Short mmCIF file of C-alpha atoms and ligand atoms in Angstrom, two decimals:
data_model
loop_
_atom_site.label_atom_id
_atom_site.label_comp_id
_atom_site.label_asym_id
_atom_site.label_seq_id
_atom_site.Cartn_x
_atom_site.Cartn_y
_atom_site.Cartn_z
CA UNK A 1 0.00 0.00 0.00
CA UNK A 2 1.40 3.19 -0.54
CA UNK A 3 0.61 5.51 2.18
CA UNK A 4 -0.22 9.14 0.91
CA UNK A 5 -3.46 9.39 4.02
CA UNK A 6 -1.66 9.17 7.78
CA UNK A 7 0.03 13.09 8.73
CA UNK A 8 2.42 10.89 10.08
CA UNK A 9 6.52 11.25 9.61
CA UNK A 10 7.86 8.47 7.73
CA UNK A 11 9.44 5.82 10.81
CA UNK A 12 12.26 5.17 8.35
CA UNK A 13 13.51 8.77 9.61
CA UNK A 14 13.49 8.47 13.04
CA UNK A 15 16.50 8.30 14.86
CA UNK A 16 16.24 5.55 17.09
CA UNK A 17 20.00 4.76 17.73
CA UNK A 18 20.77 8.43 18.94
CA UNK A 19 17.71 8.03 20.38
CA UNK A 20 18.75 4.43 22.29
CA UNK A 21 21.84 6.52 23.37
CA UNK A 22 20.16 9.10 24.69
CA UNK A 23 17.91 6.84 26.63
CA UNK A 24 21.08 4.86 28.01
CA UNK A 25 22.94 7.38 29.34
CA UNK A 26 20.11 9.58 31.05
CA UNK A 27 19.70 6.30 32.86
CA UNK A 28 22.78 5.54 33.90
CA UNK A 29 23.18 9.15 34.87
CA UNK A 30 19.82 9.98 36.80
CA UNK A 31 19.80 6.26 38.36
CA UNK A 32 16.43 5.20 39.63
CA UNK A 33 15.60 9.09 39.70
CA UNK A 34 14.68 8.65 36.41
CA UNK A 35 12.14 5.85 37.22
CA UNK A 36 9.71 7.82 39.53
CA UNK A 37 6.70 10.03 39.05
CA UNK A 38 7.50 13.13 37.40
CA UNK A 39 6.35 16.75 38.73
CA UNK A 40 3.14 17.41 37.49
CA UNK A 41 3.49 20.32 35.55
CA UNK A 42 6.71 18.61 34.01
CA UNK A 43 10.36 18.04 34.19
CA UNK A 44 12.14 21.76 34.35
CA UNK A 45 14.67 20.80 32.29
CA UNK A 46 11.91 20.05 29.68
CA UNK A 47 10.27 22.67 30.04
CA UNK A 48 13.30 25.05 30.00
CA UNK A 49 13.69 24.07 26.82
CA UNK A 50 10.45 24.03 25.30
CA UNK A 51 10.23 28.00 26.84
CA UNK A 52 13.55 28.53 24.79
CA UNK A 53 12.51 27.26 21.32
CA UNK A 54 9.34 29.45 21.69
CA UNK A 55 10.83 32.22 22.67
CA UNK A 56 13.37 31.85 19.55
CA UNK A 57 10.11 31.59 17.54
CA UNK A 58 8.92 35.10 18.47
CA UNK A 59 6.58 34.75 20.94
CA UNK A 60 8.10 35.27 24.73
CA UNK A 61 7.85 31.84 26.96
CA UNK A 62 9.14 31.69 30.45
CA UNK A 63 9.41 28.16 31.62
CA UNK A 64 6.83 28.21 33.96
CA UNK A 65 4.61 28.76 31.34
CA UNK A 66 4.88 25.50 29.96
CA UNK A 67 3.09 22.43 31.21
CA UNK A 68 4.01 19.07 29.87
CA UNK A 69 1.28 16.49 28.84
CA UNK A 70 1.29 13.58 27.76
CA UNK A 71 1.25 14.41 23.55
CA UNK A 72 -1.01 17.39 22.47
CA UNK A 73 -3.87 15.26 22.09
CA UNK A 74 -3.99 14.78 25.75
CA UNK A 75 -3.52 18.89 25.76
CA UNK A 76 -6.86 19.06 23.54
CA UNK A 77 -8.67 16.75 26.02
CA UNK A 78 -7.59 18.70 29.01
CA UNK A 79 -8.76 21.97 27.32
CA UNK A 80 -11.84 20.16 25.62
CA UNK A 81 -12.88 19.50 29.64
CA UNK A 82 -11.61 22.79 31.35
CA UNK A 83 -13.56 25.04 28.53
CA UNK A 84 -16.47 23.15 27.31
CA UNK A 85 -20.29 23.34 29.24
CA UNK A 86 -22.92 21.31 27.19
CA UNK A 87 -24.58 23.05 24.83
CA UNK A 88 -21.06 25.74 24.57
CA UNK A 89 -20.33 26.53 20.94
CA UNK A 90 -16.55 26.39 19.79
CA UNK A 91 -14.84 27.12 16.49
CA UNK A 92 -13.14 25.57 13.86
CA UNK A 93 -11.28 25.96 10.68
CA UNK A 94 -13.05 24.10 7.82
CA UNK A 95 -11.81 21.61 7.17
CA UNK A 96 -9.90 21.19 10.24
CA UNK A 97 -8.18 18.07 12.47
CA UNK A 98 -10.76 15.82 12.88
CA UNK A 99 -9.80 13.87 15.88
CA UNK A 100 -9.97 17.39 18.03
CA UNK A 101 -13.70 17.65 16.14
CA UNK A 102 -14.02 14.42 17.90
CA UNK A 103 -13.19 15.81 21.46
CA UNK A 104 -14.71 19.33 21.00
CA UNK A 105 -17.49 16.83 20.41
CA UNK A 106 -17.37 14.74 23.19
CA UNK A 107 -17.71 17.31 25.45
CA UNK A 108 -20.67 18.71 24.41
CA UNK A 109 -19.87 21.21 21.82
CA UNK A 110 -21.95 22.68 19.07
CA UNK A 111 -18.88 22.65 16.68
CA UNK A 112 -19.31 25.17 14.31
CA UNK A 113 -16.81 25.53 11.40
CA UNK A 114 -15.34 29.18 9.71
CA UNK A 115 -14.38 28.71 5.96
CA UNK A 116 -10.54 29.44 5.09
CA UNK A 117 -9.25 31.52 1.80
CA UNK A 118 -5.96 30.44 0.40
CA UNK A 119 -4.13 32.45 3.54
CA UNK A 120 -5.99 30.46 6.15
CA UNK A 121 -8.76 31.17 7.99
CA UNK A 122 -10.13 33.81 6.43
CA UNK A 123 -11.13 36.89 8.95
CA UNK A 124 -13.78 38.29 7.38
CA UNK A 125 -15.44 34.88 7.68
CA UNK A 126 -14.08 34.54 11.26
CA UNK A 127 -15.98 38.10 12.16
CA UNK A 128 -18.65 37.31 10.74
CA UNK A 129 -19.16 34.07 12.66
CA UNK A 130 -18.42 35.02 16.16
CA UNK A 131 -21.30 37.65 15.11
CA UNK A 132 -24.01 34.88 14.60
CA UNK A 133 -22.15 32.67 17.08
CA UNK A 134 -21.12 33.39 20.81
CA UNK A 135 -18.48 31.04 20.75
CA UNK A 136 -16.37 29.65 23.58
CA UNK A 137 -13.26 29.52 21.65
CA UNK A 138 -11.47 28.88 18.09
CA UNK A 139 -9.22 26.16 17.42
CA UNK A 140 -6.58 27.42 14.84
CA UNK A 141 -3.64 26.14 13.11
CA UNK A 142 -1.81 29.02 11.43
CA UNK A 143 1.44 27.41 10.68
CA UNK A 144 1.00 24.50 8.09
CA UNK A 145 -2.71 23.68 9.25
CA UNK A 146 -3.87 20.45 8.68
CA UNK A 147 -5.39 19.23 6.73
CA UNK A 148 -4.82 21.62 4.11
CA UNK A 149 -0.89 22.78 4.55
CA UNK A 150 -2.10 26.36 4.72
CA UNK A 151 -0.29 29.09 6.48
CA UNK A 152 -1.52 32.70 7.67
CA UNK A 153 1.23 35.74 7.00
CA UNK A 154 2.02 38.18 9.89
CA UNK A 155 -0.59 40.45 8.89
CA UNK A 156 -3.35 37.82 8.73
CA UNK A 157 -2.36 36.53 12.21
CA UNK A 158 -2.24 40.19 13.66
CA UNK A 159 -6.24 40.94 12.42
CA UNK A 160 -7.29 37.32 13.79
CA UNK A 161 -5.79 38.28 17.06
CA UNK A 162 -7.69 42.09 16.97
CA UNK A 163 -10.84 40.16 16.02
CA UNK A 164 -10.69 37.73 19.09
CA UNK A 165 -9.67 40.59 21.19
CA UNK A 166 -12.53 42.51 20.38
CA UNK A 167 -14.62 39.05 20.70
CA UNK A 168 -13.24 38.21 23.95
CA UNK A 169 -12.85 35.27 23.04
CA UNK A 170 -10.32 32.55 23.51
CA UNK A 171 -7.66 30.93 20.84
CA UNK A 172 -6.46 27.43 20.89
CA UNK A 173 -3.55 27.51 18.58
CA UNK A 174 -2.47 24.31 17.69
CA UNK A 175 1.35 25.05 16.75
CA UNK A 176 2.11 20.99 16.36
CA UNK A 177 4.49 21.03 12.90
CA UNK A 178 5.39 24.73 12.71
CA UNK A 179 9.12 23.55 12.71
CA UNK A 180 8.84 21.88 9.90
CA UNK A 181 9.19 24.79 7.49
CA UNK A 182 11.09 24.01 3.63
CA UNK A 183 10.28 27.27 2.03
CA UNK A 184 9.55 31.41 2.89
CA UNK A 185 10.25 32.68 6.36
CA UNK A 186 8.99 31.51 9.66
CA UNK A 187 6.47 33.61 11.34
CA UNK A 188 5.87 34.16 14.92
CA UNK A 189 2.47 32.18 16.93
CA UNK A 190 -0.72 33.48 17.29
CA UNK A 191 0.78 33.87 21.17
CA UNK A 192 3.11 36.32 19.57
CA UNK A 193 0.41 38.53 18.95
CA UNK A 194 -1.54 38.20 22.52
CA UNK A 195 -1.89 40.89 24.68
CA UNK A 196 -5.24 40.09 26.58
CA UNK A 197 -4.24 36.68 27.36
CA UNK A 198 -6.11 34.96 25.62
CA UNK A 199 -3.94 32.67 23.88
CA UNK A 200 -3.44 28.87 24.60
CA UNK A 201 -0.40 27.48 22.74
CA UNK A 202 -0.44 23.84 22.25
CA UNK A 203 2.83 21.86 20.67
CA UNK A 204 4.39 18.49 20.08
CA UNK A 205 7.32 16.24 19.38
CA UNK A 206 5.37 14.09 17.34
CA UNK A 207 5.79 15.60 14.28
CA UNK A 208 8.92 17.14 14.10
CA UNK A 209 10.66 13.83 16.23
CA UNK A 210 8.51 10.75 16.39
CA UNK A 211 5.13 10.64 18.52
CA UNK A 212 6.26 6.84 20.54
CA UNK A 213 7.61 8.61 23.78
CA UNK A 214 3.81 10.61 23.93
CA UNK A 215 5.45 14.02 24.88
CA UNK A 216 3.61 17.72 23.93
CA UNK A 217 3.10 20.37 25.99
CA UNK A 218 0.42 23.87 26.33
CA UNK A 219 1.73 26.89 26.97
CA UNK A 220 -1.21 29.10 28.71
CA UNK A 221 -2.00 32.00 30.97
CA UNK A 222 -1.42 31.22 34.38
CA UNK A 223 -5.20 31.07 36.01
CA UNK A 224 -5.57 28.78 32.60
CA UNK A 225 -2.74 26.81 33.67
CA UNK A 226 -3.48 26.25 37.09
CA UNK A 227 -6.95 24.64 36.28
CA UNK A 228 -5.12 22.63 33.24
CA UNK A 229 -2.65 21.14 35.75
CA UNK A 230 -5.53 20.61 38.19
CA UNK A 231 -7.10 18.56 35.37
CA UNK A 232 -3.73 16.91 34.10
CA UNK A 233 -3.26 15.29 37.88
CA UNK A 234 -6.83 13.90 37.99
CA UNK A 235 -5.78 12.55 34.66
CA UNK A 236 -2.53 10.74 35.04
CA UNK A 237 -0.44 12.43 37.60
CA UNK A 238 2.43 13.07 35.52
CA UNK A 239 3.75 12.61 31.89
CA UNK A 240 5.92 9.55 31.49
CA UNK A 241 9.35 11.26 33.17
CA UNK A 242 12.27 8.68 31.47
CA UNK A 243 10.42 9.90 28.21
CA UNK A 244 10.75 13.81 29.42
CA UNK A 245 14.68 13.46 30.38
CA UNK A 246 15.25 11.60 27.07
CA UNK A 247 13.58 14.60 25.05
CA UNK A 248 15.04 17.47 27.26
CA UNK A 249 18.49 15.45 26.42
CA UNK A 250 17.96 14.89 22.87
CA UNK A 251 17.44 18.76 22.47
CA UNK A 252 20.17 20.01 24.83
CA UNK A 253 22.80 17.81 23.05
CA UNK A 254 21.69 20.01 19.54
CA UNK A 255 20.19 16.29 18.55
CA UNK A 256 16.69 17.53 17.46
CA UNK A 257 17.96 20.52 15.39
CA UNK A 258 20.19 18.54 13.76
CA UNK A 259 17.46 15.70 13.08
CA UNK A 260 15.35 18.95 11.80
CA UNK A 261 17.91 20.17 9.07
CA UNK A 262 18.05 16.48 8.08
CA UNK A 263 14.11 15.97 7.64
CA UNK A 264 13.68 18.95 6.44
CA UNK A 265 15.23 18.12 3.19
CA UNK A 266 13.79 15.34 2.99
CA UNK A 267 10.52 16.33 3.29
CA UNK A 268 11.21 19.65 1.37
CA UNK A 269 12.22 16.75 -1.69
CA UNK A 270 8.75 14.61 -0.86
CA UNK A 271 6.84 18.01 -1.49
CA UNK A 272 8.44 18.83 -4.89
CA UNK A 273 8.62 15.19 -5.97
CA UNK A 274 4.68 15.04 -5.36
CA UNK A 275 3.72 18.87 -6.49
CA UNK A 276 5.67 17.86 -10.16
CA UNK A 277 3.56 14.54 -10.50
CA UNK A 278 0.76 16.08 -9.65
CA UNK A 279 1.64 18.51 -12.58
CA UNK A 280 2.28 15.68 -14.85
CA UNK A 281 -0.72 13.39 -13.66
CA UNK A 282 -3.72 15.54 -12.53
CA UNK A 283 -6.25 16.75 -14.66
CA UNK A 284 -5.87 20.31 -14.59
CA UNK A 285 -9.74 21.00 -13.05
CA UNK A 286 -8.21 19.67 -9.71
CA UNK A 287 -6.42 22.23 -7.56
CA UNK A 288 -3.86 21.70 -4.98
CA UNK A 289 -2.61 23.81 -1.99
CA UNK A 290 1.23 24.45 -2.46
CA UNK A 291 2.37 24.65 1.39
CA UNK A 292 5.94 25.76 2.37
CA UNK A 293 6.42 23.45 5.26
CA UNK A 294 4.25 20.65 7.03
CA UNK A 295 3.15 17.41 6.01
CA UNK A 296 0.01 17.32 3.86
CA UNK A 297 -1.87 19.25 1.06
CA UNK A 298 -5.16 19.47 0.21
CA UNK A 299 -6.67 19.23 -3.42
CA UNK A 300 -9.73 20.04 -4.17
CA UNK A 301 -12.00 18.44 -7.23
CA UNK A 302 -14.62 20.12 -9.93
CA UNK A 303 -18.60 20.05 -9.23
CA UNK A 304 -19.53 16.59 -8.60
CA UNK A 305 -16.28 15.20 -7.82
CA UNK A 306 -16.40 12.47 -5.28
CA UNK A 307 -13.31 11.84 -3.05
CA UNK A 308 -14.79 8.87 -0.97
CA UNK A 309 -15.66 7.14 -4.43
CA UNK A 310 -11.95 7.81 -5.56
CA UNK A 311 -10.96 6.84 -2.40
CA UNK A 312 -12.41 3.18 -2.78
CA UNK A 313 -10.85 3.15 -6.36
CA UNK A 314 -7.36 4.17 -5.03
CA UNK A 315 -7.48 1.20 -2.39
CA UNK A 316 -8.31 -1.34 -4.85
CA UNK A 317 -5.63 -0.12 -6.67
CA UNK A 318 -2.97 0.17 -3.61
CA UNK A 319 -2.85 3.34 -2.14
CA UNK A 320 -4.45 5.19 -0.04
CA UNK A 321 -5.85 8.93 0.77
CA UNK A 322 -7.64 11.14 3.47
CA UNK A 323 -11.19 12.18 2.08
CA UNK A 324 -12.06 15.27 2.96
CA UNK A 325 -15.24 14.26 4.75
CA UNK A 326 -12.87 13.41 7.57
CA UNK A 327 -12.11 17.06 8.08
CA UNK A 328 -15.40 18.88 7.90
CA UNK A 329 -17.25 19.63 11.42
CA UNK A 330 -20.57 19.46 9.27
CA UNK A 331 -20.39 16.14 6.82
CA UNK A 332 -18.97 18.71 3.74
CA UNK A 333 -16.49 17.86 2.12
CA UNK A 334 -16.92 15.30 -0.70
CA UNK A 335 -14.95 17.38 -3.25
CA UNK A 336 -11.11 17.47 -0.94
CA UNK A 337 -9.12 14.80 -0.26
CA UNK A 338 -5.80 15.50 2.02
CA UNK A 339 -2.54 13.98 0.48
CA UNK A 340 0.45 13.24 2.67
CA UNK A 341 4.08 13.74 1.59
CA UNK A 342 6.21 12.71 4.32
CA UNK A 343 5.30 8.87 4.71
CA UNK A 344 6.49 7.74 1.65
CA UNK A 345 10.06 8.14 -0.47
CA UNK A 346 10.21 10.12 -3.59
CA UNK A 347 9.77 7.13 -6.16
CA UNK A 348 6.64 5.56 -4.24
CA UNK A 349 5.33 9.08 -3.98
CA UNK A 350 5.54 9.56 -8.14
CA UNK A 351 4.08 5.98 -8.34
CA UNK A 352 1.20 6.92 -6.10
CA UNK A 353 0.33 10.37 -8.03
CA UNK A 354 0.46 8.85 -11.60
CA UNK A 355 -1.89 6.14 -9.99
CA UNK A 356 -4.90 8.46 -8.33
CA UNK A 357 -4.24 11.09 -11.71
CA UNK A 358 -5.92 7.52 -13.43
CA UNK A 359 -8.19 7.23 -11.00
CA UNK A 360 -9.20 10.97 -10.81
CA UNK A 361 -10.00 10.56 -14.38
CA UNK A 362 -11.30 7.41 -14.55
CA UNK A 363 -14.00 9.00 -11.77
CA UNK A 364 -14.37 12.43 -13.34
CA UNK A 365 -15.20 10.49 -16.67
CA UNK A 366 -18.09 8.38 -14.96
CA UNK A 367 -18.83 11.27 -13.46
CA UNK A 368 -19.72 12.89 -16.68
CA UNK A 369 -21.46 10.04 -18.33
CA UNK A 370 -25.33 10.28 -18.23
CA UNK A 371 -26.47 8.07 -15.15
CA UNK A 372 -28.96 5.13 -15.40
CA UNK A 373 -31.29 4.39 -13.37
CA UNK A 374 -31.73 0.97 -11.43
CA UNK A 375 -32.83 -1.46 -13.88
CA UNK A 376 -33.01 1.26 -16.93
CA UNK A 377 -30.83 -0.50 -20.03
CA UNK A 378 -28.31 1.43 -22.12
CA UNK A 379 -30.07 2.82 -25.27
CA UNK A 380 -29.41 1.46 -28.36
CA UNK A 381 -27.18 4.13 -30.58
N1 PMP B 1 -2.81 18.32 16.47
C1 PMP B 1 -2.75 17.99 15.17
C2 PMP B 1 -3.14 19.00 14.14
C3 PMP B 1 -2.35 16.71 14.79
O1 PMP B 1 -2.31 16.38 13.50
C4 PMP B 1 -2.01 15.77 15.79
C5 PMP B 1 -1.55 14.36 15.45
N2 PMP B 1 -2.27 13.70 14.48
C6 PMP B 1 -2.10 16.16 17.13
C7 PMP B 1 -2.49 17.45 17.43
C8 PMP B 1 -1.82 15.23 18.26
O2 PMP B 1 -0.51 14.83 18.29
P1 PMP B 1 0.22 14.24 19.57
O3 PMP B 1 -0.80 13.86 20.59
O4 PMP B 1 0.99 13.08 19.08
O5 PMP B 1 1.09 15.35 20.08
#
């Protein structure tokens, strides 16, 4: 099967042997140290760094500001509890992740969704919806969003943050593969731009490392904080501490920056290998997003295009995509699919394009054709 559906990094990338070293000599130097329950809000060393590398990215971090969980996920659930009541209206990007749909939804949420322009989510749209809506919060994902690979500019961020301002309301800004930029310059976090507080910062290793050792972390005001800890210790106690001294390790020893010039190339190959078949294979009625850093991209079909029927075709044929469906908070959808470039190598990747571009047109074709009714025969011509 070749994989172009899971925003996943490819596991032939990660480094497990620096990683096994890493591993082995935090426990021969913290002893049986290493083996207890961590502090709750997270190892200091951890979160030292993790204050650092946000700070470097423009927006100000002490490290008391940063409280470890156990992978951003868990960070959504802890938020999804702290800020949802039943019957509390929240909102998202469309399309937008779809397993934090899932946990807005689990909590009780009426999850409304704000269409995006080619910048992101668009603000007019986003004004226009906390107008009709008196939402609790927004989840965002400026920086490479996912599904579609879309990123806002400094200007765009800076009139989301004066219309939530004005709003009063709060920002979930889901920050979890900004480091994984190929192209263009990086641009500061939402949190950059927060002067009411209003900002909660949520980030990862997964994407930019490997997601096995289940380390992210939220960066949040400190009433916020104090409740999400609160929450986090009801939860589990403590994220997994050997797996916090490995990571604070692996960055202090200049491991993960190196491991991010190295994947970044790689991935920064993937893109171009699969935006030049796409040129070669598509039909030219589909459109794709172009992103500058991330992991997927999102293309979008003509009027009556079908992405769950070309997704049964593709699997038949060995490969496999994310329909858009999956992304929308409202069953939309059925003309996007999301295409992954990271989990596959560049041959595999061409091989997987030239396939769907048959498919695509195999489906548009039928598409086209005049439909039959059950039971009606062909006419005779
Ligand atoms: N946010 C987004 C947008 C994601 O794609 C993912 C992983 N699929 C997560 C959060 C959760 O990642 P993790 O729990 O591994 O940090």
């Amino acid at each position: 099967m070749i994989r172009l559906a899971g925003a996943v990094p490819d596991p032939s990338t990660y480094p497990s042997e620096r990683m096994r070293k890493v591993i082995h000599d935090v426990l021969r130097r913290e002893g049986a140290d290493a083996l207890a329950y961590g502090p709750p809000a997270g190892y200091a060393s951890l979160r030292e760094v993790i204050a650092t590398r946000t700070t470097q990215s423009g927006a100000p971090v002490r490290p008391d500001d940063v409280l470890i969980v156990a992978g951003s996920q868990q960070g959504l659930d802890l938020i999804g509890r702290l800020m949802i009541g039943e019957g509390d209206s929240v909102l998202v990007e469309a399309p937008t992740y779809s397993n934090a749909l899932q946990i807005w939804r689990l909590y009780g949420a009426r999850v409304v969704g704000v269409p995006m322009d080619e910048d992101g989510l668009s603000p007019t749209q986003f004004g226009a919806a906390l107008r009709r809506v008196r939402a609790k919060f927004v989840y965002v994902m400026p920086t490479f969003q996912n599904p579609t690979g879309l990123s806002m500019d400094e200007p765009r961020r800076r009139e989301i943050m004066r219309i939530a301002r004005e709003a009063e309301v709060g920002v979930i800004e889901d920050h979890f593969d900004a480091d994984l930029r190929y192209s263009g310059v990086p641009v500061p976090p939402l949190r950059a731009y927060d002067t009411a507080g209003q900002v909660i910062l949520l980030g990862t290793f997964s994407k930019m490392l490997f997601p096995g050792l289940r380390v992210g972390w939220i960066i949040a005001p400190r009433e916020v904080r104090e409740r999400l800890l609160e929450m986090k210790l009801a939860c589990d106690l403590a994220t997994s501490l050997p797996a916090q001294m490995a990571l604070a390790e692996f960055c202090v020893r200049g491991e993960l920056d190196r491991h991010l010039e190295k994947v970044r190339k790689l991935h920064a190959g993937r893109l171009r290998a699969m935006l030049d078949a796409i040129d070669t294979y598509f039909p030219e009625n589909i459109s794709t997003t172009r992103p500058q850093g991330g992991m997927t991209l999102w293309c979008t079909l003509p009027d009556g295009g079908d992405a769950l029927e070309i997704l049964e075709m593709a699997e038949e044929r060995g490969l496999s995509i994310a329909p858009g469906v999956w992304f929308f908070p409202d069953g939309d959808g059925r003309r996007h699919f999301r295409l992954s470039f990271v989990g596959e190598g560049e041959d595999r990747i061409r091989k997987g394009i030239e396939i769907l571009g048959s498919v695509i047109r195999t489906h548009l074709a039928r598409r086209r054709a005049p439909r039959r009714r059950e039971g009606e025969t062909a006419p005779f011509l």
